[in-house]
CSV table of C-alpha atoms and ligand atoms in Angstrom, one decimal:
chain,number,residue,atom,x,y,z
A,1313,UNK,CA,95.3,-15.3,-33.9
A,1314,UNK,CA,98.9,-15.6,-34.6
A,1315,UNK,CA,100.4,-18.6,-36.6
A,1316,UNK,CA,97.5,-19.3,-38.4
A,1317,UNK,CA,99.9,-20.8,-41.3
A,1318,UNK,CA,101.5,-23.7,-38.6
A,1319,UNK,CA,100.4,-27.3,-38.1
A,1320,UNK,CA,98.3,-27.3,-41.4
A,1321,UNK,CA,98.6,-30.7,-43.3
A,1322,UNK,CA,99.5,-30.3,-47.2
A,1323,UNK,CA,99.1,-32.8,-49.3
A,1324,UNK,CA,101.7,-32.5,-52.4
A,1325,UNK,CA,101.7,-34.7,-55.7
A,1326,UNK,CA,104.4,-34.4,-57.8
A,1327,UNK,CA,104.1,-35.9,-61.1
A,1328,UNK,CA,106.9,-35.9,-63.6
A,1329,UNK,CA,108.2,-32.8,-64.8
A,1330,UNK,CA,111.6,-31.4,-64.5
A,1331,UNK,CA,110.5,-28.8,-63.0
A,1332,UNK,CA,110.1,-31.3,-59.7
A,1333,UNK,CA,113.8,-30.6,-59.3
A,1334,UNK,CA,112.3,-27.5,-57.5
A,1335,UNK,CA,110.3,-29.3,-54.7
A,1336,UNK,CA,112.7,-30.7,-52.2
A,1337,UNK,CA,113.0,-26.7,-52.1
A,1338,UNK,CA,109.3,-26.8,-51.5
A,1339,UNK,CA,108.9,-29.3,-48.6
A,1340,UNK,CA,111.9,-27.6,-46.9
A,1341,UNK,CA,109.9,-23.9,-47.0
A,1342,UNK,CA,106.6,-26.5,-45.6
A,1343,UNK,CA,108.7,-27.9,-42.5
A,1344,UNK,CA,109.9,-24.2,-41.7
A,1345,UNK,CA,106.7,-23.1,-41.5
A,1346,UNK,CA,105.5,-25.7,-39.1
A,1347,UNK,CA,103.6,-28.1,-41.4
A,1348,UNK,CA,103.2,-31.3,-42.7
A,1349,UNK,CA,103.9,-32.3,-46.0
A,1350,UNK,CA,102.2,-35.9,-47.3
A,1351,UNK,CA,104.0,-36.8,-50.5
A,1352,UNK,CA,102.7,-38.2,-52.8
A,1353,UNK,CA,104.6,-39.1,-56.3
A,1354,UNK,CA,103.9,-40.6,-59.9
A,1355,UNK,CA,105.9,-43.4,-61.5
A,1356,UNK,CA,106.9,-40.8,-63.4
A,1357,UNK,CA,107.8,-38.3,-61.2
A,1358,UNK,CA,110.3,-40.3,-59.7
A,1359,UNK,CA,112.7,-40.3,-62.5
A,1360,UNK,CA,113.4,-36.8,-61.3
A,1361,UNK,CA,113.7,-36.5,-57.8
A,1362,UNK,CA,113.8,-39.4,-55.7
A,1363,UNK,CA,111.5,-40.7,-52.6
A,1364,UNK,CA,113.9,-40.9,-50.3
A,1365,UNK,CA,115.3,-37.0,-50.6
A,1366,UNK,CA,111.6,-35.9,-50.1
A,1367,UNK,CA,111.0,-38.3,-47.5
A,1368,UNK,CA,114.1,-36.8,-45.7
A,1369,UNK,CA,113.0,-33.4,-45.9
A,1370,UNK,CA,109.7,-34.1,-45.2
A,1371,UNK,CA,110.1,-36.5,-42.4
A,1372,UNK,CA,107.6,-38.8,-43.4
A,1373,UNK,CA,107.4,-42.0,-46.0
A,1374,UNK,CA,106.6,-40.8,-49.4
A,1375,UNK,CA,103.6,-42.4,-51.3
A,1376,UNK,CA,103.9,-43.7,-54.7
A,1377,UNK,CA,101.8,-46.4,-57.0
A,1378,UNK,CA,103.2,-49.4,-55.1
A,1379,UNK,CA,101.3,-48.3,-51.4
A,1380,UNK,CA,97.8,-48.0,-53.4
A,1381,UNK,CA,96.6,-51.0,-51.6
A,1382,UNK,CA,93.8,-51.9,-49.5
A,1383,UNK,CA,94.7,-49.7,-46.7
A,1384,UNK,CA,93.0,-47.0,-49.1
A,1385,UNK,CA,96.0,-43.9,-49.2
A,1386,UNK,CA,93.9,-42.2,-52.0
A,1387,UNK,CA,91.0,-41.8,-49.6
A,1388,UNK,CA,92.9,-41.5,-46.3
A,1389,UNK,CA,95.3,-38.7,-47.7
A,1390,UNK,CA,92.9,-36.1,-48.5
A,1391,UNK,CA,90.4,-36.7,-46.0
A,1392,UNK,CA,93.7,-35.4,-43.9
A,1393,UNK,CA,94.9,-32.6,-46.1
A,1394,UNK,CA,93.7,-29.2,-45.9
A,1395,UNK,CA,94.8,-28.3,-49.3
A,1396,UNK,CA,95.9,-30.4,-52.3
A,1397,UNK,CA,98.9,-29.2,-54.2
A,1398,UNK,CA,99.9,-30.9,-57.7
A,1399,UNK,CA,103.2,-29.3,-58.5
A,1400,UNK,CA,104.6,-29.7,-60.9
A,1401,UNK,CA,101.7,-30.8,-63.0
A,1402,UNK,CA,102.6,-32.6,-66.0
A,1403,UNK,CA,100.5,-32.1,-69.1
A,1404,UNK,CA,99.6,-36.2,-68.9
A,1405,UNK,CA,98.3,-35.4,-65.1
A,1406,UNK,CA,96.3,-31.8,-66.0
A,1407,UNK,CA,94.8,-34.2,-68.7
A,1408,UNK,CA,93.6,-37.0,-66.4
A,1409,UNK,CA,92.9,-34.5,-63.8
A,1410,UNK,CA,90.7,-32.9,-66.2
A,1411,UNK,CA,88.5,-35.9,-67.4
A,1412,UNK,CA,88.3,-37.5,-64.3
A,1413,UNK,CA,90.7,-40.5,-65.0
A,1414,UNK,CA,92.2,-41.8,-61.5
A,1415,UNK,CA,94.8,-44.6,-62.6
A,1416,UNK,CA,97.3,-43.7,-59.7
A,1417,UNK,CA,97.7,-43.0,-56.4
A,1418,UNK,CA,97.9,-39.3,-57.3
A,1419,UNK,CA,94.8,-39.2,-59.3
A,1420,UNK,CA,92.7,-41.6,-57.3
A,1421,UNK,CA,93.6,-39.0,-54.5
A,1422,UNK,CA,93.1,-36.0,-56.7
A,1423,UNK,CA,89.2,-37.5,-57.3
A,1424,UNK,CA,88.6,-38.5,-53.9
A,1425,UNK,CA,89.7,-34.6,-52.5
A,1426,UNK,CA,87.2,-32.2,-50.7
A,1427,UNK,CA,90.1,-30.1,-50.0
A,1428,UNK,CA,91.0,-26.9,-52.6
A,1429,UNK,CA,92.8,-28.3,-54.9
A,1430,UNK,CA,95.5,-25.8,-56.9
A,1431,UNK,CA,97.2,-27.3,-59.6
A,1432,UNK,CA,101.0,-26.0,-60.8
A,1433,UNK,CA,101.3,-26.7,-64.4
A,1434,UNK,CA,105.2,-26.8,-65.5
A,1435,UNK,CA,106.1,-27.7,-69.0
A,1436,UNK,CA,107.4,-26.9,-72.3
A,1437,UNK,CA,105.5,-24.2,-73.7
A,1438,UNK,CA,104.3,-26.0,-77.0
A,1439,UNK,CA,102.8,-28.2,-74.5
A,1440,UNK,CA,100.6,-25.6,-72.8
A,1441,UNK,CA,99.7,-23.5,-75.4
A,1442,UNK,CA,98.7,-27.3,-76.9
A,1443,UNK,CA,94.8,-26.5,-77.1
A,1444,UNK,CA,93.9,-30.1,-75.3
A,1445,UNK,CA,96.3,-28.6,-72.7
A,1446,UNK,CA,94.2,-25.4,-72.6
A,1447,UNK,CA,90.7,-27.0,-72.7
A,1448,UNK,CA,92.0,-29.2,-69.7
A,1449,UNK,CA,93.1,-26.1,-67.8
A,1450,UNK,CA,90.1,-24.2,-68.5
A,1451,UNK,CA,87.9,-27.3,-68.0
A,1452,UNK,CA,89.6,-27.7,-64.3
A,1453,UNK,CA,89.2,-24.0,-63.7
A,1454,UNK,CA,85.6,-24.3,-64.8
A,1455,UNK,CA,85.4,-26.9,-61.4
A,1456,UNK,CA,86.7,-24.2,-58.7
A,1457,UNK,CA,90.1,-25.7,-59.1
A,1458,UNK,CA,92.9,-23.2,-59.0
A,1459,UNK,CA,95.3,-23.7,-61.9
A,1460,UNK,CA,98.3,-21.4,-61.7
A,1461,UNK,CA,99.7,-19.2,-64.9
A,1462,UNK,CA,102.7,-20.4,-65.1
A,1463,UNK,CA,105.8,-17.8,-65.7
A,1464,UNK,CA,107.6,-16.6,-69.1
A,1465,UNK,CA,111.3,-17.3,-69.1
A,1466,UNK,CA,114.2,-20.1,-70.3
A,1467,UNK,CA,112.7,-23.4,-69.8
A,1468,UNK,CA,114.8,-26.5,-68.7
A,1469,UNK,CA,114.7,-28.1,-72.3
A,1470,UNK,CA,116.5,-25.3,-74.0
A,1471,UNK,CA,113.5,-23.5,-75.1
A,1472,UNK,CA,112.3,-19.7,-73.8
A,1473,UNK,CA,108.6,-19.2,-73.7
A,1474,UNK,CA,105.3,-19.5,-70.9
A,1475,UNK,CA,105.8,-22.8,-68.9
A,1476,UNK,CA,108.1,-22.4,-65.9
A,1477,UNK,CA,107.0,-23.6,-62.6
A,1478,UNK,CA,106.4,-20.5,-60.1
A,1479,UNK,CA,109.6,-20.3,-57.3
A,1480,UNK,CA,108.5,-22.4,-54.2
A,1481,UNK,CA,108.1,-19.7,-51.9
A,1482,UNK,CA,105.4,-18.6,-54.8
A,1483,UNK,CA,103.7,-21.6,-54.3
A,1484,UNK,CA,104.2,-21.6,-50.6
A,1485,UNK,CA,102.1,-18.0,-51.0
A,1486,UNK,CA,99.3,-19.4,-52.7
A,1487,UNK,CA,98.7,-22.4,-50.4
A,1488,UNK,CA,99.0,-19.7,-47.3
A,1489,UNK,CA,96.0,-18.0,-49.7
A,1490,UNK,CA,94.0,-21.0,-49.9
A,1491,UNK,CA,94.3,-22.1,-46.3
A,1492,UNK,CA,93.2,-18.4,-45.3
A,1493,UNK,CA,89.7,-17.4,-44.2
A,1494,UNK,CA,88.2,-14.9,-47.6
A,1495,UNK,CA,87.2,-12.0,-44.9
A,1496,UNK,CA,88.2,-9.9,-47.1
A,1497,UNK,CA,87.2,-11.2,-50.6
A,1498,UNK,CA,86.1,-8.5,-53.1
A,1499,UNK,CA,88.4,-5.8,-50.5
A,1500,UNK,CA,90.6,-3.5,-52.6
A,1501,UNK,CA,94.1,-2.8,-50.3
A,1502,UNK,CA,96.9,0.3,-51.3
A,1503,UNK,CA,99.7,0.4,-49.4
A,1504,UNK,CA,102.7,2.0,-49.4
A,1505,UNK,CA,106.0,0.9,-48.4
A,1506,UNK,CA,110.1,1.2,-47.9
A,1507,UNK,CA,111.6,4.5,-47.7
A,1508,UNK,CA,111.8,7.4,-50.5
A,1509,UNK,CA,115.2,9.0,-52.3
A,1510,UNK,CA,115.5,12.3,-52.4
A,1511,UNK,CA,118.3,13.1,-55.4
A,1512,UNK,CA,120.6,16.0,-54.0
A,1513,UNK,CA,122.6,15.0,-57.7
A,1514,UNK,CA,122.5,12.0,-59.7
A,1515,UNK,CA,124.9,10.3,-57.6
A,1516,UNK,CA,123.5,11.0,-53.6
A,1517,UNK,CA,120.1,11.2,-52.2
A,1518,UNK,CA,118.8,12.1,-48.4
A,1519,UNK,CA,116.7,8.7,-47.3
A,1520,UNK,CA,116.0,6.6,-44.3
A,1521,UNK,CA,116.6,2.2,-43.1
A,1522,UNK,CA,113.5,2.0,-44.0
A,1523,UNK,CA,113.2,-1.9,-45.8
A,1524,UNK,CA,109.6,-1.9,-46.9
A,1525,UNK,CA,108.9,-5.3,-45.0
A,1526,UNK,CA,106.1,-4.0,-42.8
A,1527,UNK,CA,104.0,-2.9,-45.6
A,1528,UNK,CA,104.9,-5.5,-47.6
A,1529,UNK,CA,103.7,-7.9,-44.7
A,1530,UNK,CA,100.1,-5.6,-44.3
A,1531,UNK,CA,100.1,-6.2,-48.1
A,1532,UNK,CA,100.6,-10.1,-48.3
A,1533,UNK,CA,98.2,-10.7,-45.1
A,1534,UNK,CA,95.4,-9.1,-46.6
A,1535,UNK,CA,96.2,-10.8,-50.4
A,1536,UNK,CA,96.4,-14.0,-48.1
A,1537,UNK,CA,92.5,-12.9,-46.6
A,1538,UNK,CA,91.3,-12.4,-50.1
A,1539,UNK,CA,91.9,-9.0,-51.2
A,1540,UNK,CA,93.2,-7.4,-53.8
A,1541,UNK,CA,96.0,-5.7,-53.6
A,1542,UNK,CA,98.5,-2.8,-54.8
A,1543,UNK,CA,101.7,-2.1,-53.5
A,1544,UNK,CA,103.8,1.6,-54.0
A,1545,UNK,CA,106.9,1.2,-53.2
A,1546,UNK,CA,110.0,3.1,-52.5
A,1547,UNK,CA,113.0,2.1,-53.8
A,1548,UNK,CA,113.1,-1.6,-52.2
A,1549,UNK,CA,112.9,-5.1,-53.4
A,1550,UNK,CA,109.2,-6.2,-52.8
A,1551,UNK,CA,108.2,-10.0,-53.2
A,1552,UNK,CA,105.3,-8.7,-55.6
A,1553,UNK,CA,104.1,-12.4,-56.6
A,1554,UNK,CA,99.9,-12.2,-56.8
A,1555,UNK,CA,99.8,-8.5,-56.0
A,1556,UNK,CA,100.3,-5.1,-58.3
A,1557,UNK,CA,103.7,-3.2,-57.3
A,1558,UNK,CA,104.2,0.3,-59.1
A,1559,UNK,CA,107.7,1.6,-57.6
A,1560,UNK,CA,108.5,5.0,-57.8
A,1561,UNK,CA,111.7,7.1,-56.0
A,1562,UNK,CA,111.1,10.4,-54.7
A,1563,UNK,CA,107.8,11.4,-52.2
A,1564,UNK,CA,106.2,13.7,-55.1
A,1565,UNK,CA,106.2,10.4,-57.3
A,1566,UNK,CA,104.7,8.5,-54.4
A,1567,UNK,CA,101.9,11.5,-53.7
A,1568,UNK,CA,100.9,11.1,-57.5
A,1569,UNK,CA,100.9,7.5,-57.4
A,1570,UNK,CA,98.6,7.0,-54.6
A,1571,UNK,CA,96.3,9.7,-56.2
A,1572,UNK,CA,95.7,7.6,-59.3
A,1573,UNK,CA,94.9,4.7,-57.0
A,1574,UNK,CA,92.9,6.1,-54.3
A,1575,UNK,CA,89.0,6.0,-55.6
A,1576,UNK,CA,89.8,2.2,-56.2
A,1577,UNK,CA,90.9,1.5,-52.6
A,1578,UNK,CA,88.8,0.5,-49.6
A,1579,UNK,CA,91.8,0.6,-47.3
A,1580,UNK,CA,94.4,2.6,-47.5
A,1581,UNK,CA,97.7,1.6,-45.7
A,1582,UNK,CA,100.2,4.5,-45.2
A,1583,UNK,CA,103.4,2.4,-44.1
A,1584,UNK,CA,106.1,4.1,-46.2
A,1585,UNK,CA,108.7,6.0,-44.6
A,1586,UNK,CA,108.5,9.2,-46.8
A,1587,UNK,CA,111.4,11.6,-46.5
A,1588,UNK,CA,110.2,15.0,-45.0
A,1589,UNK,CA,112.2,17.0,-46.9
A,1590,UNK,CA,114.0,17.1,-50.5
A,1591,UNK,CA,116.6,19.6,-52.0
A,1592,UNK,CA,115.5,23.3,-53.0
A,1593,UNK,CA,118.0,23.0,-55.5
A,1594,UNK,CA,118.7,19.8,-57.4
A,1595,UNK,CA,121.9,19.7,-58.8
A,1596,UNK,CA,121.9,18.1,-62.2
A,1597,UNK,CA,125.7,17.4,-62.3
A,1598,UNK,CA,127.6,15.6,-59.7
A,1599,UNK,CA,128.6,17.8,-56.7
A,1600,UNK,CA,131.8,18.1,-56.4
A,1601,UNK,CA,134.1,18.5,-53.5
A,1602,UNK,CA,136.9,20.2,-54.6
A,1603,UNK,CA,137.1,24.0,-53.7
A,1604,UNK,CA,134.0,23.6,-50.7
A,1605,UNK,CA,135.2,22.8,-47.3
A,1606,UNK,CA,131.7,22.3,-46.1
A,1607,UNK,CA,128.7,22.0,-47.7
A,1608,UNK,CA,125.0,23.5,-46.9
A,1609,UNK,CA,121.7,21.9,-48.8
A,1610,UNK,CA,118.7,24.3,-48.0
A,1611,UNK,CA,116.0,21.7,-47.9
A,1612,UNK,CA,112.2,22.0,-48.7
A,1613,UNK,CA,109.4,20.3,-47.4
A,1614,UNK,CA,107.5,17.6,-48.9
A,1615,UNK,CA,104.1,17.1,-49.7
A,1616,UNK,CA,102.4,15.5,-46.6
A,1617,UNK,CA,101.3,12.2,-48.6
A,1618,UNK,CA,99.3,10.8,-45.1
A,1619,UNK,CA,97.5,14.3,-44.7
A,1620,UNK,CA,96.8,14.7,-48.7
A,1621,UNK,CA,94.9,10.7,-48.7
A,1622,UNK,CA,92.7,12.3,-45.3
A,1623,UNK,CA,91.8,15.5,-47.3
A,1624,UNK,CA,90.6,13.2,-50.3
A,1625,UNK,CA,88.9,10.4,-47.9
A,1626,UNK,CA,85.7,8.8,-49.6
A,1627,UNK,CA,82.9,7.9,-48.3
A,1628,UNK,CA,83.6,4.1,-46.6
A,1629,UNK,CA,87.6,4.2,-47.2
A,1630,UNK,CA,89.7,3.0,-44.2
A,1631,UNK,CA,92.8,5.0,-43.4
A,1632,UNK,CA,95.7,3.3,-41.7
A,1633,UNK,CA,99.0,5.6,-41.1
A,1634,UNK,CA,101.7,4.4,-38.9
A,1635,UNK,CA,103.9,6.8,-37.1
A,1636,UNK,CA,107.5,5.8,-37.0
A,1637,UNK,CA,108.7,7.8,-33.8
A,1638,UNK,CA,111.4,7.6,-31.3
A,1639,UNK,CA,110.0,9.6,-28.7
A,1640,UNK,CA,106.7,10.6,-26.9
A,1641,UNK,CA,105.7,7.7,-29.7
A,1642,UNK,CA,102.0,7.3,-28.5
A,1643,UNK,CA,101.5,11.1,-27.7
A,1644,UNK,CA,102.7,11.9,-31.5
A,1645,UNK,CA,100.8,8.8,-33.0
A,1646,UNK,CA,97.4,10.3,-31.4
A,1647,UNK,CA,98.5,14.2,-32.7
A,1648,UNK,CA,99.3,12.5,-35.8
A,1649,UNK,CA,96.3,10.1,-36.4
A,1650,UNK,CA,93.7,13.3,-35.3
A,1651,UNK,CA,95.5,15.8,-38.0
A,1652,UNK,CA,95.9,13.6,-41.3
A,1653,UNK,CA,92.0,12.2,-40.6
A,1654,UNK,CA,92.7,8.7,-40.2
A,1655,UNK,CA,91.0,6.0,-39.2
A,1656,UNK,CA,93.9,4.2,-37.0
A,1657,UNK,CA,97.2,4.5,-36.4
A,1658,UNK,CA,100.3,2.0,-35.7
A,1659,UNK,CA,102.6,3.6,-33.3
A,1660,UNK,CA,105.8,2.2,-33.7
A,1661,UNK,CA,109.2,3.0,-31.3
A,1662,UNK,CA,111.7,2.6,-34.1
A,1663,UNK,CA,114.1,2.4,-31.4
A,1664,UNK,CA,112.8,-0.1,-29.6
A,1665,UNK,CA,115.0,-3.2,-29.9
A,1666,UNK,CA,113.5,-5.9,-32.3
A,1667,UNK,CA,111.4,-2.8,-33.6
A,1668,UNK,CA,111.3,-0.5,-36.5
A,1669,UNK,CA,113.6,-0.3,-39.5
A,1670,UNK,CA,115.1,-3.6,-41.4
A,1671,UNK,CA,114.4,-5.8,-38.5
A,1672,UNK,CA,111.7,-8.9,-39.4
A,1673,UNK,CA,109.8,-8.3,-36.2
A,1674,UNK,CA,107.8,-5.2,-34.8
A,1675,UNK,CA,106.0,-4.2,-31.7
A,1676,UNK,CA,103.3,-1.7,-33.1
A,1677,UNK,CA,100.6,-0.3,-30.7
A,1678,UNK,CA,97.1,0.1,-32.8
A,1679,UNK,CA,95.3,3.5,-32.0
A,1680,UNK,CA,91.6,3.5,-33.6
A,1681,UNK,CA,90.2,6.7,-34.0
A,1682,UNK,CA,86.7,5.7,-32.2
A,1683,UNK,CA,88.1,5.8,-28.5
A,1684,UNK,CA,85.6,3.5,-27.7
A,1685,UNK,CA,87.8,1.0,-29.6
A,1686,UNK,CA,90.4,-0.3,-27.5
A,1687,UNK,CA,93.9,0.5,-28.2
A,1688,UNK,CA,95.8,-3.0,-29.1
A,1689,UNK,CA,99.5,-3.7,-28.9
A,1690,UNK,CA,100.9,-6.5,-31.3
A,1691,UNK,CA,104.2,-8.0,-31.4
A,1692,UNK,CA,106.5,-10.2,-32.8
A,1693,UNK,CA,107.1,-11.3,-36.6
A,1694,UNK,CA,106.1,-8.4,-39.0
A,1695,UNK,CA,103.5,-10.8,-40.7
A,1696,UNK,CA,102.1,-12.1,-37.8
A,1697,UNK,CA,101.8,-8.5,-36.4
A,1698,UNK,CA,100.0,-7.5,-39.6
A,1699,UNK,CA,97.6,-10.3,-39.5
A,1700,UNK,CA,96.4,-9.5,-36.3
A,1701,UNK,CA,95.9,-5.7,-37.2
A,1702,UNK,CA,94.2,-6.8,-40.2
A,1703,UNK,CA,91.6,-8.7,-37.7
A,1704,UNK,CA,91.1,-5.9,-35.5
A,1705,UNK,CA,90.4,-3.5,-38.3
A,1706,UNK,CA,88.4,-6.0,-39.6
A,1707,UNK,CA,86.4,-6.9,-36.2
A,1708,UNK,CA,85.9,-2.1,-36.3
B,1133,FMN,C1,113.5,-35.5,-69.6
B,1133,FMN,C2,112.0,-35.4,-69.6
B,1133,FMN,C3,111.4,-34.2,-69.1
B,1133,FMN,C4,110.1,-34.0,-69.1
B,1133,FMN,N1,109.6,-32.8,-68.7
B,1133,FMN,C5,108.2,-32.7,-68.7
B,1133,FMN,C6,107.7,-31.4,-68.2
B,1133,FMN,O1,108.4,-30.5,-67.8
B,1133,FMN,N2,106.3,-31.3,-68.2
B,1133,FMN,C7,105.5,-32.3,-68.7
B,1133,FMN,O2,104.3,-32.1,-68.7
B,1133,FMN,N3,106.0,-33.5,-69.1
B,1133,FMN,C8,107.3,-33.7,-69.2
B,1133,FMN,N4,107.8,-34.9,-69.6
B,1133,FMN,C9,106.9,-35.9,-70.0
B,1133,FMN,C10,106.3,-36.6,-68.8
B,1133,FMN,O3,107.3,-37.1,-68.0
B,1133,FMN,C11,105.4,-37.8,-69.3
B,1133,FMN,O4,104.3,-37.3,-70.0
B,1133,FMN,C12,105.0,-38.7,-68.2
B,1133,FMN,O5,104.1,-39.7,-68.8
B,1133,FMN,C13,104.2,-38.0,-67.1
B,1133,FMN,O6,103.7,-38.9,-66.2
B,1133,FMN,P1,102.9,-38.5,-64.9
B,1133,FMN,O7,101.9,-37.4,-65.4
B,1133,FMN,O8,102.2,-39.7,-64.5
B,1133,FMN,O9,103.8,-38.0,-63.9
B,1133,FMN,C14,109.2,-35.1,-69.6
B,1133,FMN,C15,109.8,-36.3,-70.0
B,1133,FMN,C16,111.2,-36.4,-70.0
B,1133,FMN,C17,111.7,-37.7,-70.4
């Protein structure tokens, strides 16, 4: 099922923080994904950021105190919306939201919603570490109602400490999470992404394109689904919001890494591009060129990370290697998947175009080890294509 996260209706209250200087950002990321955005703001709110910019982005009127009239709003809205988001929650709203008080649009709304419901506090961090702040968080939490952590850093009023707002494509994750079937709550996921560096000296290493986005995509689909999730990564920038990234550099630091977290993980997904090979001889001063017309490395090979995790399989663990190939891609995927011990393979023609390395789309051909299972072939965005093999593991 591809573009499971388009046409879903949010419904957003915004209720006055500065931090709401963040959400036109917000309802732009919404559109761009394909969905609607009901807006609905506080008095307050509207001394930061105004109806009419939000009602731009998000194409539709905005909805503040002065609609909350007898064409109902608070009881039309969320019988629409698929997920309530309050962001940013001020400390006033967390407190009404908390004791049930619905004396605005927003809270009327908030009381009337089957919908999940997560909540985005934002606010100096006095304020949150206030205890009547915490009782009301934990008293919401207490309800099934998600209430973010918000993040450590320089707040708007001058002050450092816990109360920032997450980023909005932070929040955009966690609505994707709550609008996402839990098939695989309780699931531990490892996976492994991006490319490693081999040091020749301190200044050059032997590496591949590899940009870590298609593990990072198996990663956040399966957060998305419920699991729980850990990331090794290579030397790449990884969006790591809601998930556990350790990175390390070389392929020996990647082997030990996913030793420590192997017993923990009920699927294993081998995405990183690991270098083959690494220097015999590391230089521990720069190379230099001076006196050496040409230059010969003698390499060594690497431990086989993909062949190590089959060795160590436990009882119930799902291995899922891809083989990044550029010829004979299927034959080698099948040779590969059959010596390593996995349980499927993605076989992917890195030089197919739209394919491979550092693009944002792949065409990967999913090989199960039970040939009764039928071979698959998935393409298009990388997280699309991962949520789809995710199903089909899923479905065995
Ligand atoms: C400049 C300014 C910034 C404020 N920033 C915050 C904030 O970040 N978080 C918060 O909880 N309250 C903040 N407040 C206080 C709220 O705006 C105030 O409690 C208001 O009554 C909230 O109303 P509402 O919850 O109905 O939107 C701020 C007030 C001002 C004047």
């Amino acid at each position: 099922m591809q573009n499971w996260k388009s046409n879903r209706n949010i419904l957003l209250g915004i209720s006055g923080g500065i931090a709401a200087y963040k959400i036109p950002q917000l309802v732009r990321l919404i559109t761009k994904a394909r969905c609607q955005a009901e807006i609905i703001m506080t008095d307050s709110a509207q001394q930061f950021v105004t109806p009419m910019t939000l009602g731009t982005l998000s194409g539709r009127k905005v909805w503040t105190d002065s609609d909350f009239d007898s064409s109902i709003p608070h009881i039309r809205l969320p019988q629409w919306a698929e997920v309530l988001v309050i962001a940013p929650c001020s400390a006033n709203t967390l407190g009404k939201l908390a004791h049930g008080l619905a004396d605005n649009l927003l809270t009327s709304a908030a009381i009337a919603s089957a919908c999940p419901v997560l909540v985005f506090p934002a606010m100096n961090e006095h304020m949150y570490e206030n205890p009547a702040t915490q009782e009301n968080i934990a008293a919401l939490k207490r309800r099934g109602i998600f209430v973010a952590e918000p993040e450590s850093g320089a707040l708007a009023c001058g002050d450092s400490g816990k109360g920032r707002m997450p980023e909005p494509h932070e929040i955009m994750h966690e609505i994707f999470r709550a609008l996402c079937v839990h098939d695989m709550a309780g699931k531990h996921v490892l996976v492994t992404a991006g490319p490693t560096h081999e040091y020749i000296d301190p200044v050059r290493y032997i590496s591949n394109p590899s940009s870590g986005k298609m593990g990072a995509a198996m990663a956040r689909e399966a957060w998305y689904r419920g699991a729980d999730v850990k990331i090794i990564a290579g030397p790449v920038d990884v969006d790591g919001y809601g998930l556990s990234v350790k990175h390390v550099v070389s392929a020996q630091e990647m082997l030990e890494a996913v030793r420590a977290d192997l017993e923990w993980a009920d699927y294993v997904v081998k995405a990183a591009a690991v270098g083959d090979y690494r220097v015999k001889d590391y230089s521990d001063r720069k190379l230099k060129r001076e006196g050496r017309d040409t230059l010969t490395l003698e390499l060594v090979q690497n431990p086989d990370i993909a062949a190590e995790v089959g060795k160590l399989k436990r009882e119930g663990q799902v291995l899922i290697g891809f083989a990044a190939e550029t010829d004979n891609v299927n034959a080698h995927a099948r040779d590969k998947l059959a010596r390593k011990n996995l349980d499927y393979i993605l076989a992917n023609d890195v030089l197919a175009s739209g394919s491979g390395f550092a693009v944002d789309t792949n065409t990967l051909r999913l090989i199960p080890r039970d040939p009764s299972h039928p071979e698959r072939v998935f393409t298009g965005l990388k997280e699309d294509v991962a949520f789809d093999v995710w199903s089909n593991v899923l479905a065995g």
